[in-house]
JSON list of C-alpha atoms in Angstrom, two decimals:
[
{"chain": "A", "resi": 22, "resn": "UNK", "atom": "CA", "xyz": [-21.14, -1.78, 11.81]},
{"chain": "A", "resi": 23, "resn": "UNK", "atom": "CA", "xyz": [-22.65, -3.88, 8.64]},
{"chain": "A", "resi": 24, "resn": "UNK", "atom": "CA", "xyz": [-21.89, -0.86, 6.61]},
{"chain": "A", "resi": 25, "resn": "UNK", "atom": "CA", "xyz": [-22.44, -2.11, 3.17]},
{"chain": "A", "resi": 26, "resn": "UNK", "atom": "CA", "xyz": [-19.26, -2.18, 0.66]},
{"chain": "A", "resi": 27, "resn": "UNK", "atom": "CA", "xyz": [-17.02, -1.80, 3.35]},
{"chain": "A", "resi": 28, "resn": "UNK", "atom": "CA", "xyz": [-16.03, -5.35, 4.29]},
{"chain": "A", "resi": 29, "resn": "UNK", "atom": "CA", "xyz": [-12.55, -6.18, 4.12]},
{"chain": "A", "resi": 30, "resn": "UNK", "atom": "CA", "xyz": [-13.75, -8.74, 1.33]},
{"chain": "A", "resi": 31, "resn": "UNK", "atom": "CA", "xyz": [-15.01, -5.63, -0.65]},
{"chain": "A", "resi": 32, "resn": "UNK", "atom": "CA", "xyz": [-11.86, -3.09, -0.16]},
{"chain": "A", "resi": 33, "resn": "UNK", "atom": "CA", "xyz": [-9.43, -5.69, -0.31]},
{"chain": "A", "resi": 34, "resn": "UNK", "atom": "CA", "xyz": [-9.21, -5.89, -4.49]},
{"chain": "A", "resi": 35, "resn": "UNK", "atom": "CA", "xyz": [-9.79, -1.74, -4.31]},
{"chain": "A", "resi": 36, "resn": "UNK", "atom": "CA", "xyz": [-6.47, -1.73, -1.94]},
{"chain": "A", "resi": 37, "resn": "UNK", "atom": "CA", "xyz": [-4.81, -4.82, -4.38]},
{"chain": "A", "resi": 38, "resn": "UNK", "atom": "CA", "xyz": [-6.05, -2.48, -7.57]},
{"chain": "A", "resi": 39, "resn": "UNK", "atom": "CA", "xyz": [-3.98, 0.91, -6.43]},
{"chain": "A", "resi": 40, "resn": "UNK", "atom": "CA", "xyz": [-1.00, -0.89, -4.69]},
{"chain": "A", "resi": 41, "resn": "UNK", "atom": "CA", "xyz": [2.76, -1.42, -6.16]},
{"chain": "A", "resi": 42, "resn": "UNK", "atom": "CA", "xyz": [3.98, -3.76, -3.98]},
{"chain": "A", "resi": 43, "resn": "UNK", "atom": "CA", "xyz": [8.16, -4.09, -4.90]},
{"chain": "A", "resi": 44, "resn": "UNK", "atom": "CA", "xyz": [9.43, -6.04, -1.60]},
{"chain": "A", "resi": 45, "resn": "UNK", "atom": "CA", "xyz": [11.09, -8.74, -2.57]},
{"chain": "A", "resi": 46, "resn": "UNK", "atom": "CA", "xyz": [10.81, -11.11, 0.07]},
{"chain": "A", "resi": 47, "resn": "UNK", "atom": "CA", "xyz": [6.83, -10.06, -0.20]},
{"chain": "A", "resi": 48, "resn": "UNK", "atom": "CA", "xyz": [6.78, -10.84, -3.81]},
{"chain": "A", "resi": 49, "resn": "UNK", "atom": "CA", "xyz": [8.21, -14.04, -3.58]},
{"chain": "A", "resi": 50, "resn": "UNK", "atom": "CA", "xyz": [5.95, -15.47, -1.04]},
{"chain": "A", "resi": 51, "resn": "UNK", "atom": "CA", "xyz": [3.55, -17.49, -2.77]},
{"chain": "A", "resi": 52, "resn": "UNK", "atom": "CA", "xyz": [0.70, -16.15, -1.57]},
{"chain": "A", "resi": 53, "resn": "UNK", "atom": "CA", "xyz": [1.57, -12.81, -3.01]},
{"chain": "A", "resi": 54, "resn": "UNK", "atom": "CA", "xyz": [-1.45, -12.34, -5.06]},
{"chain": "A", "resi": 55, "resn": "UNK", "atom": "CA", "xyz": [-4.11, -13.29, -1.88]},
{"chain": "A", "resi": 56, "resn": "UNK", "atom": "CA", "xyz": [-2.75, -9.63, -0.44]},
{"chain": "A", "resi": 57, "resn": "UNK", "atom": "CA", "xyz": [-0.84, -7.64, -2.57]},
{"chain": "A", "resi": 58, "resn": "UNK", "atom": "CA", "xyz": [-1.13, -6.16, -6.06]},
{"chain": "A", "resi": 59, "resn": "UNK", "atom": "CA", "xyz": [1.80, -5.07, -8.30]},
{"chain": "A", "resi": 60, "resn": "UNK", "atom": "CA", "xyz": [0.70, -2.90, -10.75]},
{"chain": "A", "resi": 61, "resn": "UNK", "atom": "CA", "xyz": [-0.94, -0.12, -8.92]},
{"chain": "A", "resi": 62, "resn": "UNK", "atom": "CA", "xyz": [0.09, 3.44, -8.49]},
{"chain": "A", "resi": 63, "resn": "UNK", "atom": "CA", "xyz": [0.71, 3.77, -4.96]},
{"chain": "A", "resi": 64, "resn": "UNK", "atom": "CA", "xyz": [4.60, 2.24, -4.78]},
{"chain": "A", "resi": 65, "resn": "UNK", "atom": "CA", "xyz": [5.43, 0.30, -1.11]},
{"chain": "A", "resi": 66, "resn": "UNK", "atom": "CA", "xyz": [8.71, -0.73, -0.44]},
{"chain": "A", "resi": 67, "resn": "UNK", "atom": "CA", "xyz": [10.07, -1.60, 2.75]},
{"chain": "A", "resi": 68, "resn": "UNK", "atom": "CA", "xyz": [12.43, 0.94, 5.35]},
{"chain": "A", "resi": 69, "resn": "UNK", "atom": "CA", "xyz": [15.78, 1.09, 4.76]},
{"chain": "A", "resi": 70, "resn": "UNK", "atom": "CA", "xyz": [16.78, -0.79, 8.11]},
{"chain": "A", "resi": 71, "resn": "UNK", "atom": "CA", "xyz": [20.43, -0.49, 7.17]},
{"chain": "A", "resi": 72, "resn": "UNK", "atom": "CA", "xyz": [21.11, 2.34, 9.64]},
{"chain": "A", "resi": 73, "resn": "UNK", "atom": "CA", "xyz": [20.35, -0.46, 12.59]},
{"chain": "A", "resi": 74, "resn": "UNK", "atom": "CA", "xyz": [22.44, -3.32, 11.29]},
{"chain": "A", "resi": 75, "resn": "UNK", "atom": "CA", "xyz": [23.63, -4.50, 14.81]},
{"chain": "A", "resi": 76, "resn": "UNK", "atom": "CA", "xyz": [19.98, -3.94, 16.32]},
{"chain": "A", "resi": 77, "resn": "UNK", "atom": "CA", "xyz": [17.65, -5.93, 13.91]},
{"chain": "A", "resi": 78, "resn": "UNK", "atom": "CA", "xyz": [19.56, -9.39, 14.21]},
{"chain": "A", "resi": 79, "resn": "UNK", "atom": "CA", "xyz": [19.73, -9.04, 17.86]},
{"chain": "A", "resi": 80, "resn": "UNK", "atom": "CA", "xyz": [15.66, -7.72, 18.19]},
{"chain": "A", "resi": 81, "resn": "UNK", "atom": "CA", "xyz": [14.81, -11.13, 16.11]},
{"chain": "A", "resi": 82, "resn": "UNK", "atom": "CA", "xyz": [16.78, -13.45, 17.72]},
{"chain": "A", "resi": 83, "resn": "UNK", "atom": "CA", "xyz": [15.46, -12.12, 21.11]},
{"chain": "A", "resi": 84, "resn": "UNK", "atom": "CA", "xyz": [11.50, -12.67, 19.48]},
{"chain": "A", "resi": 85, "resn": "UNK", "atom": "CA", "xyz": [12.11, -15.55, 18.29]},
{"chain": "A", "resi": 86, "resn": "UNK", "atom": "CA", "xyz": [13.57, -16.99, 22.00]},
{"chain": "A", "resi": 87, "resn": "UNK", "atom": "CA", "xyz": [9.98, -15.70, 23.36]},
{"chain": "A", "resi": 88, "resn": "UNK", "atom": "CA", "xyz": [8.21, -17.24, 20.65]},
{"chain": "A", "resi": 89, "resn": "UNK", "atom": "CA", "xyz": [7.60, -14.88, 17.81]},
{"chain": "A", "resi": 90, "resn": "UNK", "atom": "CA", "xyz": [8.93, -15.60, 14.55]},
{"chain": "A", "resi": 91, "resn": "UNK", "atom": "CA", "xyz": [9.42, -12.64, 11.86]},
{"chain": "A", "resi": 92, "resn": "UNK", "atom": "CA", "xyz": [7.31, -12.18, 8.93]},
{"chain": "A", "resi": 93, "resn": "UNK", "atom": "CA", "xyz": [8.29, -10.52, 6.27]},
{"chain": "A", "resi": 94, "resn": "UNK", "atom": "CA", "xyz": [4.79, -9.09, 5.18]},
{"chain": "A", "resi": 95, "resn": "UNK", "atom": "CA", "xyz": [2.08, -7.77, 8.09]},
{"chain": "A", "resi": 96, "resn": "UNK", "atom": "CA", "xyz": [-0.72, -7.96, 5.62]},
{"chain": "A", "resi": 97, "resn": "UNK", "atom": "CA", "xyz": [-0.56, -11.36, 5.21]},
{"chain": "A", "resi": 98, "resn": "UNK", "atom": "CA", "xyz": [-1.41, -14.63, 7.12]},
{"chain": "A", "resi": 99, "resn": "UNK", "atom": "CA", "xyz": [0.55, -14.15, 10.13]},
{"chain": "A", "resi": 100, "resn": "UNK", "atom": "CA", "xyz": [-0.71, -12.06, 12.60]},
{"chain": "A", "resi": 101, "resn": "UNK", "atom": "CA", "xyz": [1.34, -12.49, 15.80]},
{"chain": "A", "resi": 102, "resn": "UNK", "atom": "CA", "xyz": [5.45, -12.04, 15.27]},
{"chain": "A", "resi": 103, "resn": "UNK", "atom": "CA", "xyz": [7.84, -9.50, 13.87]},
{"chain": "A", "resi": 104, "resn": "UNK", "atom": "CA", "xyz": [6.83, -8.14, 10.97]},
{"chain": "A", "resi": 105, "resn": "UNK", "atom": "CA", "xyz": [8.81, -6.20, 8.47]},
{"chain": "A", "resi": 106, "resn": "UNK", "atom": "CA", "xyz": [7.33, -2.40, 8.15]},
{"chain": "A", "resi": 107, "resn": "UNK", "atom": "CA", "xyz": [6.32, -1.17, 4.24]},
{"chain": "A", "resi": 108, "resn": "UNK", "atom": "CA", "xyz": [5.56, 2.56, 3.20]},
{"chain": "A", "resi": 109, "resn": "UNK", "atom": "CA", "xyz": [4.73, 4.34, 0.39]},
{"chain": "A", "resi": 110, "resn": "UNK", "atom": "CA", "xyz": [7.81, 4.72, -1.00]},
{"chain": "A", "resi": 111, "resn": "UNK", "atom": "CA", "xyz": [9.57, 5.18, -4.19]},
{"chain": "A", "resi": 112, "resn": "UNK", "atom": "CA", "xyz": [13.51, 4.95, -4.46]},
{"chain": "A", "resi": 113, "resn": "UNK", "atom": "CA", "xyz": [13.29, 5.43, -0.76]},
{"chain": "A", "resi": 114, "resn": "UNK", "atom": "CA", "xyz": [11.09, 8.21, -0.79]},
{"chain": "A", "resi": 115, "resn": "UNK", "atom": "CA", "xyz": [8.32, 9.47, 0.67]},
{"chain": "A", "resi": 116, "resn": "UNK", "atom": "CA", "xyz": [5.73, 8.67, -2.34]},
{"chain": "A", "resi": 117, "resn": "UNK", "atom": "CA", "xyz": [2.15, 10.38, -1.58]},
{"chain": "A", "resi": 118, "resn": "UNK", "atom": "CA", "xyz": [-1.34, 10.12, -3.68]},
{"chain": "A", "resi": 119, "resn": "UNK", "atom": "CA", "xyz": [-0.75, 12.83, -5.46]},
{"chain": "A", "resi": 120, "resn": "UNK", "atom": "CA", "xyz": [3.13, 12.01, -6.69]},
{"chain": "A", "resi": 121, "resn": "UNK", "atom": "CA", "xyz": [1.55, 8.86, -7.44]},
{"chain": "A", "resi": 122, "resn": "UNK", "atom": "CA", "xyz": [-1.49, 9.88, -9.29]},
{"chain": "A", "resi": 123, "resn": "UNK", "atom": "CA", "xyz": [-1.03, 13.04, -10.53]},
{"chain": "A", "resi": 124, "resn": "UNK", "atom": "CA", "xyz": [2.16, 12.69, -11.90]},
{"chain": "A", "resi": 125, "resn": "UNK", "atom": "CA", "xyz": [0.86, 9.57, -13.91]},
{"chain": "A", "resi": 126, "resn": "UNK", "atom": "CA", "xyz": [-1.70, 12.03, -15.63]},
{"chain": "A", "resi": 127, "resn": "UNK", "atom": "CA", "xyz": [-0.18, 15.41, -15.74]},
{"chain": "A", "resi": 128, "resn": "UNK", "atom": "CA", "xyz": [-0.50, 15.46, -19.50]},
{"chain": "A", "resi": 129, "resn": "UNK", "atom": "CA", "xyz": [-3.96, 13.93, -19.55]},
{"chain": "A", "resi": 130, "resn": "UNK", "atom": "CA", "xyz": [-5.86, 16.17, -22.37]},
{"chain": "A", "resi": 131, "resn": "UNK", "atom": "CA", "xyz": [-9.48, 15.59, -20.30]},
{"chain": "A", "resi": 132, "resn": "UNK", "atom": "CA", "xyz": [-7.64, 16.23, -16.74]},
{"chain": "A", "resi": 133, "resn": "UNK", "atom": "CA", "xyz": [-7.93, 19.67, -15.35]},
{"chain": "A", "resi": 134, "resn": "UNK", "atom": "CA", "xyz": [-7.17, 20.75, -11.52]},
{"chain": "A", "resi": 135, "resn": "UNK", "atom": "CA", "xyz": [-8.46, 23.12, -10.04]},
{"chain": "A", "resi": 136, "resn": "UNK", "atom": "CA", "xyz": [-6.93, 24.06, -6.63]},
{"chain": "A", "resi": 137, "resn": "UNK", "atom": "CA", "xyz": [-9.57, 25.72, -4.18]},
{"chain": "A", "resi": 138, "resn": "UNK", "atom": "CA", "xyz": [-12.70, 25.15, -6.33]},
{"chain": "A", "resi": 139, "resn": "UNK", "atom": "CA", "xyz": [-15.91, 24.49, -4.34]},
{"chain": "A", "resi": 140, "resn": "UNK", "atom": "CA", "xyz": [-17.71, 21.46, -6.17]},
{"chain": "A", "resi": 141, "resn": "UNK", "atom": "CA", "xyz": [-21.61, 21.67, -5.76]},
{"chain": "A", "resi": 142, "resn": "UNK", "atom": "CA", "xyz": [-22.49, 18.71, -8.29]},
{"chain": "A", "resi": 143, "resn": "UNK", "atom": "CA", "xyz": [-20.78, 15.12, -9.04]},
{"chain": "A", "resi": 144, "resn": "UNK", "atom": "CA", "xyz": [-21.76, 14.06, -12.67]},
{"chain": "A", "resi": 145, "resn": "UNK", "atom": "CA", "xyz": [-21.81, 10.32, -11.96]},
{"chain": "A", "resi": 146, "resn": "UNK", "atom": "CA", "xyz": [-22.87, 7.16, -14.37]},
{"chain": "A", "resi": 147, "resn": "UNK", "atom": "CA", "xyz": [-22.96, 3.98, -13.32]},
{"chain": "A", "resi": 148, "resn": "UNK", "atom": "CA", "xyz": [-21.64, 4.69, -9.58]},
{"chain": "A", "resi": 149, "resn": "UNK", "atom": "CA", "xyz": [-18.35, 6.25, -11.43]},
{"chain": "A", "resi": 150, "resn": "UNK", "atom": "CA", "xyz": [-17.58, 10.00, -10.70]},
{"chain": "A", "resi": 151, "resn": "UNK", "atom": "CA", "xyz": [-17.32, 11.23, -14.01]},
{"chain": "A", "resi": 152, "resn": "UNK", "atom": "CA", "xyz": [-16.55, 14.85, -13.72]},
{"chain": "A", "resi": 153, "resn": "UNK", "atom": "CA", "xyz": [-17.60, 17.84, -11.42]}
]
């Protein structure tokens, strides 16, 4: 669509910025840092595949006979295989945007919510949204 900004070149250090990634098979590939950040808000982890123990060997050995190898990370290089599945998760839990960003400021002295509101201006500076 050539819609300028929105490459995947452009978004990808926006997505790297806000991301948690705590996988540790992800983390200790070494191209980590080409896909994944680790300091962002948003937490991923991966499911908790423990409930399927006797399914998830069998389902990989059977891909792997056809030809697909597993992956742990389906952001990365690889893009045909089995793939391990991430979420935004914390502790196991469902982790949205606003557990992970509000909660972070909460006790911000310049943050105020307002719930409802109808915004009719964006005070911006330097393409930043500074306030409403």
């Amino acid at each position: 669509l050539n819609n300028s900004g929105w490459s995947y070149e452009e978004l990808l250090p926006l997505f790297k910025k806000a991301e948690n990634m705590t996988d540790p098979e992800v983390l200790a590939d070494p191209d980590f840092d080409k896909y994944h950040g680790r300091s962002g808000y948003i937490t991923l982890e991966s499911y908790d595949y423990k409930a399927e123990t006797d399914f998830i060997p069998i389902f990989k050995k059977a891909m792997n006979e056809i030809g697909y190898n597993y992956y742990p990370d389906i952001n990365a290089k690889h893009k045909r295989g089995l793939f391990k599945l991430h979420a935004t998760l914390r502790n196991k839990r469902r982790c949205s945007s606003a557990k992970a960003y509000l909660s972070s400021g909460q006790n911000r002295y310049n943050l105020f919510i307002s719930t409802h509101s109808l915004v009719t201006k964006v005070i911006t500076h330097d393409n930043k949204a500074l306030g409403v």
